[in-house]
Amino acid sequence: MKADLVIRAATPADFDAIWPIFHQVVAAGDTYAYAPDTPRAEAERLWMSLPLKTFVAELAGQVVGTYYLKANQVGLGDHVANAGYMVAQAARGNGVASAMCVHSLDTARALGFTAMQFNFVVGTNQGAIRLWERHGFQIVGRLPDAYRHAQLGKVPALVMYRFL
Amino acid sequence: MKADLVIRAATPADFDAIWPIFHQVVAAGDTYAYAPDTPRAEAERLWMSLPLKTFVAELAGQVVGTYYLKANQVGLGDHVANAGYMVAQAARGNGVASAMCVHSLDTARALGFTAMQFNFVVGTNQGAIRLWERHGFQIVGRLPDAYRHAQLGKVPALVMYRFL
């Protein structure tokens, strides 16, 4: 992790910087279920309004990554957190995703969550799978053909889980 | 399945009959994540508004069961359906859940879905697990301690999946 990486709570104004990252990531159609042409207003709802909290990662004062945190289920399942992470293409290789993951685990723990679940890790996204495994996640589920990958067609999605 | 069981699309007016079933099922705190004290208006939103479609099962003209059908993910995961089923306590043992499951699989197939996923089958709900297995579902994921069972405390939840 770069020494000058700062992770902080996102403000509504941060969406100007989050949107190009969101759009770049989902347009690729290889990691998130969100439609590749998700409009900005819908992205704002999904990333800023629906989650419990949203954060940004800044490198040298510039927003290069973002993540959301929320309960993965309502009611009797709301002790398990869920998070999603995005990093700008140009900023990859700086440990931003890893730093956000650590931050999200700490934040979830502080909020009283006792586990974290990823519902839909694209099975071909080996970099992410290895990263989450290094951060203590295990593959607890495999969903055959559950993701329509832009280049590869239907590929599996994985469910990953760890206690906090 | 009883010969006089009819499964049909729910109308808004049907929620008067659905609500006691919903409340009875979630109040037990042993099968659904929905908070046991979910208010009626929130139940209506969750069961009637959010899903793609909602159905009722009538036995001798009385609503005894209900199910919803929706896409389990947005965008690049929206070819996989999700459904939830509830049967009034007094009507159990009549094959209502089984008939609704068959109906939901047929409906999902007709709508173009290519698989069905249950995200959160309570691990102690052996009757449901066996029923879904008889209808072609396989356990594809296990979420440790993911459900706070009203009597048993934290128990696993299962992810179940089948192609259509």
Tab-separated table of C-alpha atoms in Angstrom:
chain	number	residue	atom	x	y	z
A	1	MET	CA	0.000	0.000	0.000
A	2	LYS	CA	1.258	3.438	-0.975
A	3	ALA	CA	2.064	5.653	2.017
A	4	ASP	CA	-0.068	8.495	0.721
A	5	LEU	CA	-3.214	6.412	0.228
A	6	VAL	CA	-6.116	7.840	2.229
A	7	ILE	CA	-9.445	6.082	2.651
A	8	ARG	CA	-12.324	8.237	3.847
A	9	ALA	CA	-16.130	8.341	3.871
A	10	ALA	CA	-17.560	9.523	0.559
A	11	THR	CA	-19.627	12.695	0.377
A	12	PRO	CA	-22.367	13.203	-2.242
A	13	ALA	CA	-19.956	15.498	-4.134
A	14	ASP	CA	-17.501	12.603	-4.498
A	15	PHE	CA	-19.786	10.942	-7.011
A	16	ASP	CA	-18.323	13.170	-9.727
A	17	ALA	CA	-15.065	11.300	-9.188
A	18	ILE	CA	-16.657	7.910	-8.488
A	19	TRP	CA	-18.794	7.854	-11.627
A	20	PRO	CA	-15.938	7.528	-14.194
A	21	ILE	CA	-14.510	4.655	-12.139
A	22	PHE	CA	-17.902	2.959	-11.827
A	23	HIS	CA	-18.575	3.365	-15.534
A	24	GLN	CA	-15.116	2.112	-16.551
A	25	VAL	CA	-15.446	-0.971	-14.365
A	26	VAL	CA	-18.974	-1.995	-15.351
A	27	ALA	CA	-18.521	-1.147	-19.060
A	28	ALA	CA	-15.846	-3.835	-19.215
A	29	GLY	CA	-18.490	-6.441	-18.339
A	30	ASP	CA	-16.050	-8.793	-16.692
A	31	THR	CA	-16.376	-8.237	-12.929
A	32	TYR	CA	-19.725	-6.750	-11.866
A	33	ALA	CA	-23.309	-7.779	-12.623
A	34	TYR	CA	-24.395	-4.145	-13.067
A	35	ALA	CA	-25.392	-3.611	-16.704
A	36	PRO	CA	-22.405	-2.294	-18.725
A	37	ASP	CA	-24.500	0.703	-19.794
A	38	THR	CA	-25.820	1.517	-16.308
A	39	PRO	CA	-26.767	5.235	-16.409
A	40	ARG	CA	-25.163	7.657	-13.995
A	41	ALA	CA	-28.305	8.251	-11.902
A	42	GLU	CA	-28.832	4.540	-11.418
A	43	ALA	CA	-25.162	4.062	-10.552
A	44	GLU	CA	-25.473	6.780	-7.928
A	45	ARG	CA	-28.487	5.028	-6.434
A	46	LEU	CA	-26.755	1.649	-6.409
A	47	TRP	CA	-23.402	2.841	-5.075
A	48	MET	CA	-24.262	5.849	-2.875
A	49	SER	CA	-27.894	5.506	-1.740
A	50	LEU	CA	-28.645	1.811	-1.285
A	51	PRO	CA	-25.541	0.868	0.737
A	52	LEU	CA	-25.073	1.624	4.417
A	53	LYS	CA	-21.814	3.475	3.763
A	54	THR	CA	-19.627	4.398	0.810
A	55	PHE	CA	-15.904	5.236	0.946
A	56	VAL	CA	-13.316	6.609	-1.439
A	57	ALA	CA	-9.599	5.888	-1.662
A	58	GLU	CA	-7.406	8.837	-2.584
A	59	LEU	CA	-3.885	8.608	-3.896
A	60	ALA	CA	-2.022	11.931	-3.885
A	61	GLY	CA	-5.342	13.665	-3.318
A	62	GLN	CA	-7.098	12.043	-6.275
A	63	VAL	CA	-9.975	9.551	-5.958
A	64	VAL	CA	-8.696	6.288	-7.446
A	65	GLY	CA	-10.967	3.769	-5.749
A	66	THR	CA	-14.251	3.359	-3.940
A	67	TYR	CA	-16.138	0.776	-1.955
A	68	TYR	CA	-19.550	0.348	-0.390
A	69	LEU	CA	-20.531	-1.519	2.738
A	70	LYS	CA	-23.975	-2.828	3.666
A	71	ALA	CA	-25.792	-5.659	5.396
A	72	ASN	CA	-26.004	-8.631	3.058
A	73	GLN	CA	-29.481	-9.598	4.245
A	74	VAL	CA	-32.268	-7.901	6.170
A	75	GLY	CA	-33.493	-8.918	9.620
A	76	LEU	CA	-32.173	-12.239	10.876
A	77	GLY	CA	-29.298	-12.168	8.418
A	78	ASP	CA	-28.179	-8.587	8.977
A	79	HIS	CA	-25.112	-9.513	11.052
A	80	VAL	CA	-23.310	-10.456	7.820
A	81	ALA	CA	-21.846	-7.565	5.838
A	82	ASN	CA	-21.391	-7.224	2.100
A	83	ALA	CA	-19.000	-4.930	0.253
A	84	GLY	CA	-18.021	-4.073	-3.303
A	85	TYR	CA	-14.771	-2.451	-4.444
A	86	MET	CA	-13.735	-0.599	-7.589
A	87	VAL	CA	-10.331	0.776	-8.582
A	88	ALA	CA	-9.602	3.054	-11.538
A	89	GLN	CA	-7.717	1.187	-14.269
A	90	ALA	CA	-4.810	3.653	-14.192
A	91	ALA	CA	-4.321	3.207	-10.446
A	92	ARG	CA	-4.126	-0.582	-10.345
A	93	GLY	CA	-1.047	-2.269	-8.924
A	94	ASN	CA	-0.809	0.134	-5.984
A	95	GLY	CA	-2.545	-2.041	-3.429
A	96	VAL	CA	-5.660	0.130	-3.456
A	97	ALA	CA	-8.121	-2.789	-3.507
A	98	SER	CA	-6.200	-4.549	-0.772
A	99	ALA	CA	-6.153	-1.435	1.417
A	100	MET	CA	-9.876	-0.893	0.862
A	101	CYS	CA	-10.559	-4.521	1.763
A	102	VAL	CA	-8.687	-4.164	5.071
A	103	HIS	CA	-10.512	-0.888	5.733
A	104	SER	CA	-13.882	-2.483	4.989
A	105	LEU	CA	-13.219	-5.418	7.302
A	106	ASP	CA	-12.237	-3.043	10.108
A	107	THR	CA	-15.272	-0.832	9.437
A	108	ALA	CA	-17.659	-3.798	9.330
A	109	ARG	CA	-16.233	-5.134	12.596
A	110	ALA	CA	-16.599	-1.703	14.238
A	111	LEU	CA	-20.242	-1.586	13.101
A	112	GLY	CA	-20.920	-4.921	14.812
A	113	PHE	CA	-21.001	-7.216	11.790
A	114	THR	CA	-19.632	-10.685	12.543
A	115	ALA	CA	-18.921	-11.897	9.009
A	116	MET	CA	-18.502	-10.584	5.473
A	117	GLN	CA	-19.924	-12.198	2.341
A	118	PHE	CA	-19.284	-11.571	-1.340
A	119	ASN	CA	-22.246	-12.939	-3.309
A	120	PHE	CA	-21.027	-12.775	-6.845
A	121	VAL	CA	-17.278	-12.904	-7.496
A	122	VAL	CA	-16.853	-13.628	-11.183
A	123	GLY	CA	-15.156	-17.014	-11.450
A	124	THR	CA	-12.692	-15.864	-14.098
A	125	ASN	CA	-11.546	-12.895	-12.006
A	126	GLN	CA	-8.532	-14.744	-10.626
A	127	GLY	CA	-6.833	-11.603	-9.359
A	128	ALA	CA	-9.773	-10.725	-7.158
A	129	ILE	CA	-10.284	-14.300	-5.963
A	130	ARG	CA	-6.634	-14.580	-4.887
A	131	LEU	CA	-6.777	-11.157	-3.246
A	132	TRP	CA	-9.877	-12.005	-1.213
A	133	GLU	CA	-8.325	-15.336	-0.229
A	134	ARG	CA	-5.239	-13.492	1.023
A	135	HIS	CA	-7.605	-11.399	3.133
A	136	GLY	CA	-9.122	-14.453	4.776
A	137	PHE	CA	-12.079	-15.176	2.504
A	138	GLN	CA	-12.951	-18.702	1.512
A	139	ILE	CA	-14.940	-19.863	-1.482
A	140	VAL	CA	-18.153	-21.222	0.066
A	141	GLY	CA	-20.312	-21.405	-3.034
A	142	ARG	CA	-20.115	-21.861	-6.798
A	143	LEU	CA	-22.933	-20.683	-9.080
A	144	PRO	CA	-22.602	-22.346	-12.489
A	145	ASP	CA	-23.069	-20.110	-15.561
A	146	ALA	CA	-24.394	-17.333	-13.324
A	147	TYR	CA	-22.479	-14.454	-14.987
A	148	ARG	CA	-22.610	-13.368	-18.628
A	149	HIS	CA	-19.017	-12.276	-19.186
A	150	ALA	CA	-18.609	-9.753	-22.017
A	151	GLN	CA	-15.838	-11.782	-23.692
A	152	LEU	CA	-16.330	-15.325	-22.408
A	153	GLY	CA	-20.087	-15.770	-22.242
A	154	LYS	CA	-21.556	-17.592	-19.277
A	155	VAL	CA	-19.017	-18.264	-16.540
A	156	PRO	CA	-19.424	-19.288	-12.900
A	157	ALA	CA	-19.748	-16.826	-10.052
A	158	LEU	CA	-18.384	-17.585	-6.592
A	159	VAL	CA	-19.691	-16.887	-3.120
A	160	MET	CA	-16.883	-15.929	-0.712
A	161	TYR	CA	-17.157	-15.589	3.060
A	162	ARG	CA	-15.119	-14.853	6.132
A	163	PHE	CA	-15.787	-14.273	9.804
A	164	LEU	CA	-14.737	-10.940	11.322
B	1	MET	CA	-51.085	-31.887	-4.910
B	2	LYS	CA	-54.775	-31.420	-4.210
B	3	ALA	CA	-56.953	-31.436	-7.324
B	4	ASP	CA	-58.594	-28.137	-6.411
B	5	LEU	CA	-55.348	-26.209	-5.928
B	6	VAL	CA	-55.215	-23.172	-8.201
B	7	ILE	CA	-52.124	-21.025	-8.661
B	8	ARG	CA	-52.698	-17.610	-10.203
B	9	ALA	CA	-51.087	-14.171	-10.432
B	10	ALA	CA	-51.678	-12.076	-7.324
B	11	THR	CA	-53.600	-8.813	-7.544
B	12	PRO	CA	-52.979	-5.911	-5.137
B	13	ALA	CA	-56.189	-6.882	-3.322
B	14	ASP	CA	-54.736	-10.312	-2.563
B	15	PHE	CA	-52.361	-8.794	-0.047
B	16	ASP	CA	-55.163	-8.867	2.536
B	17	ALA	CA	-54.936	-12.656	2.366
B	18	ILE	CA	-51.163	-12.801	1.878
B	19	TRP	CA	-50.317	-10.644	4.883
B	20	PRO	CA	-51.441	-13.111	7.616
B	21	ILE	CA	-49.400	-15.833	5.912
B	22	PHE	CA	-46.353	-13.591	5.562
B	23	HIS	CA	-46.628	-12.478	9.176
B	24	GLN	CA	-47.099	-16.020	10.500
B	25	VAL	CA	-44.094	-17.288	8.570
B	26	VAL	CA	-41.649	-14.506	9.434
B	27	ALA	CA	-42.811	-14.208	13.074
B	28	ALA	CA	-41.609	-17.781	13.617
B	29	GLY	CA	-38.049	-16.640	12.832
B	30	ASP	CA	-36.957	-20.009	11.523
B	31	THR	CA	-37.108	-19.814	7.729
B	32	TYR	CA	-36.880	-16.253	6.353
B	33	ALA	CA	-34.398	-13.447	7.012
B	34	TYR	CA	-37.190	-10.833	7.056
B	35	ALA	CA	-37.407	-9.388	10.582
B	36	PRO	CA	-40.025	-11.291	12.632
B	37	ASP	CA	-41.806	-7.985	13.316
B	38	THR	CA	-41.753	-6.741	9.701
B	39	PRO	CA	-44.654	-4.254	9.419
B	40	ARG	CA	-47.408	-4.845	6.896
B	41	ALA	CA	-46.420	-1.961	4.578
B	42	GLU	CA	-42.827	-3.178	4.401
B	43	ALA	CA	-44.016	-6.735	3.799
B	44	GLU	CA	-46.158	-5.500	0.925
B	45	ARG	CA	-43.161	-3.705	-0.579
B	46	LEU	CA	-40.920	-6.758	-0.210
B	47	TRP	CA	-43.412	-9.335	-1.450
B	48	MET	CA	-45.582	-7.427	-3.954
B	49	SER	CA	-43.594	-4.432	-5.256
B	50	LEU	CA	-39.934	-5.462	-5.404
B	51	PRO	CA	-40.374	-8.815	-7.179
B	52	LEU	CA	-41.057	-9.207	-10.871
B	53	LYS	CA	-44.207	-11.240	-10.220
B	54	THR	CA	-46.175	-12.534	-7.218
B	55	PHE	CA	-48.564	-15.491	-7.231
B	56	VAL	CA	-51.084	-16.986	-4.841
B	57	ALA	CA	-52.120	-20.601	-4.350
B	58	GLU	CA	-55.798	-21.165	-3.581
B	59	LEU	CA	-57.245	-24.298	-2.058
B	60	ALA	CA	-61.048	-24.465	-2.255
B	61	GLY	CA	-61.060	-20.777	-3.143
B	62	GLN	CA	-58.983	-19.697	-0.152
B	63	VAL	CA	-55.462	-18.255	-0.422
B	64	VAL	CA	-53.197	-20.703	1.411
B	65	GLY	CA	-49.843	-19.949	-0.175
B	66	THR	CA	-47.908	-17.360	-2.105
B	67	TYR	CA	-44.649	-17.002	-3.969
B	68	TYR	CA	-42.652	-14.288	-5.676
B	69	LEU	CA	-40.365	-14.504	-8.677
B	70	LYS	CA	-37.612	-12.088	-9.669
B	71	ALA	CA	-34.186	-11.866	-11.237
B	72	ASN	CA	-31.577	-12.796	-8.658
B	73	GLN	CA	-29.091	-10.227	-9.942
B	74	VAL	CA	-29.257	-7.167	-12.161
B	75	GLY	CA	-27.606	-6.801	-15.568
B	76	LEU	CA	-25.178	-9.562	-16.462
B	77	GLY	CA	-26.660	-11.899	-13.857
B	78	ASP	CA	-30.319	-11.361	-14.664
B	79	HIS	CA	-30.754	-14.673	-16.483
B	80	VAL	CA	-30.884	-16.421	-13.097
B	81	ALA	CA	-34.217	-16.272	-11.293
B	82	ASN	CA	-34.926	-16.210	-7.582
B	83	ALA	CA	-38.149	-17.163	-5.814
B	84	GLY	CA	-39.542	-17.348	-2.295
B	85	TYR	CA	-42.519	-19.425	-1.142
B	86	MET	CA	-44.809	-19.248	1.887
B	87	VAL	CA	-47.619	-21.589	2.944
B	88	ALA	CA	-50.148	-20.976	5.733
B	89	GLN	CA	-49.459	-23.244	8.696
B	90	ALA	CA	-52.965	-24.752	8.572
B	91	ALA	CA	-52.585	-25.724	4.913
B	92	ARG	CA	-49.289	-27.581	5.143
B	93	GLY	CA	-49.086	-31.197	4.054
B	94	ASN	CA	-51.156	-30.607	0.936
B	95	GLY	CA	-48.307	-30.242	-1.509
B	96	VAL	CA	-48.837	-26.506	-1.854
B	97	ALA	CA	-45.130	-25.609	-1.676
B	98	SER	CA	-44.270	-28.332	-4.140
B	99	ALA	CA	-46.959	-27.181	-6.583
B	100	MET	CA	-45.808	-23.570	-6.278
B	101	CYS	CA	-42.210	-24.647	-6.907
B	102	VAL	CA	-43.191	-26.459	-10.121
B	103	HIS	CA	-45.269	-23.437	-11.162
B	104	SER	CA	-42.365	-21.072	-10.468
B	105	LEU	CA	-39.917	-23.169	-12.482
B	106	ASP	CA	-42.339	-23.231	-15.420
B	107	THR	CA	-42.978	-19.500	-15.118
B	108	ALA	CA	-39.277	-18.674	-14.869
B	109	ARG	CA	-38.547	-20.818	-17.920
B	110	ALA	CA	-41.350	-19.116	-19.868
B	111	LEU	CA	-39.893	-15.723	-18.951
B	112	GLY	CA	-36.517	-16.728	-20.389
B	113	PHE	CA	-34.581	-17.402	-17.199
B	114	THR	CA	-32.071	-20.224	-17.567
B	115	ALA	CA	-31.498	-21.080	-13.913
B	116	MET	CA	-33.048	-20.561	-10.479
B	117	GLN	CA	-31.131	-19.726	-7.310
B	118	PHE	CA	-32.176	-19.697	-3.662
B	119	ASN	CA	-29.738	-17.496	-1.750
B	120	PHE	CA	-30.626	-18.192	1.824
B	121	VAL	CA	-32.224	-21.531	2.689
B	122	VAL	CA	-31.976	-21.921	6.455
B	123	GLY	CA	-29.713	-24.894	7.110
B	124	THR	CA	-32.002	-26.382	9.763
B	125	ASN	CA	-35.048	-26.269	7.485
B	126	GLN	CA	-34.662	-29.894	6.426
B	127	GLY	CA	-38.170	-30.134	4.996
B	128	ALA	CA	-37.509	-27.315	2.568
B	129	ILE	CA	-34.040	-28.552	1.657
B	130	ARG	CA	-35.355	-32.022	0.822
B	131	LEU	CA	-38.260	-30.526	-1.113
B	132	TRP	CA	-36.011	-28.322	-3.238
B	133	GLU	CA	-33.682	-31.253	-3.846
B	134	ARG	CA	-36.629	-33.313	-5.075
B	135	HIS	CA	-37.329	-30.439	-7.491
B	136	GLY	CA	-33.846	-30.577	-8.927
B	137	PHE	CA	-31.979	-28.054	-6.790
B	138	GLN	CA	-28.495	-28.750	-5.547
B	139	ILE	CA	-26.737	-27.238	-2.568
B	140	VAL	CA	-24.015	-25.097	-4.166
B	141	GLY	CA	-23.030	-22.978	-1.175
B	142	ARG	CA	-22.914	-23.014	2.625
B	143	LEU	CA	-22.839	-19.764	4.632
B	144	PRO	CA	-21.702	-20.508	8.184
B	145	ASP	CA	-23.656	-18.826	11.021
B	146	ALA	CA	-25.420	-16.617	8.483
B	147	TYR	CA	-28.940	-16.927	9.969
B	148	ARG	CA	-30.032	-16.003	13.499
B	149	HIS	CA	-32.656	-18.693	14.154
B	150	ALA	CA	-35.251	-17.686	16.781
B	151	GLN	CA	-34.753	-20.897	18.773
B	152	LEU	CA	-31.320	-22.139	17.789
B	153	GLY	CA	-29.213	-18.998	17.460
B	154	LYS	CA	-26.783	-18.751	14.571
B	155	VAL	CA	-27.170	-21.560	12.058
B	156	PRO	CA	-25.867	-21.972	8.501
B	157	ALA	CA	-27.754	-20.847	5.424
B	158	LEU	CA	-27.498	-22.694	2.135
B	159	VAL	CA	-27.352	-21.526	-1.452
B	160	MET	CA	-29.319	-23.824	-3.775
B	161	TYR	CA	-29.324	-23.744	-7.574
B	162	ARG	CA	-30.709	-25.537	-10.585
B	163	PHE	CA	-30.734	-24.999	-14.321
B	164	LEU	CA	-34.099	-24.579	-16.079
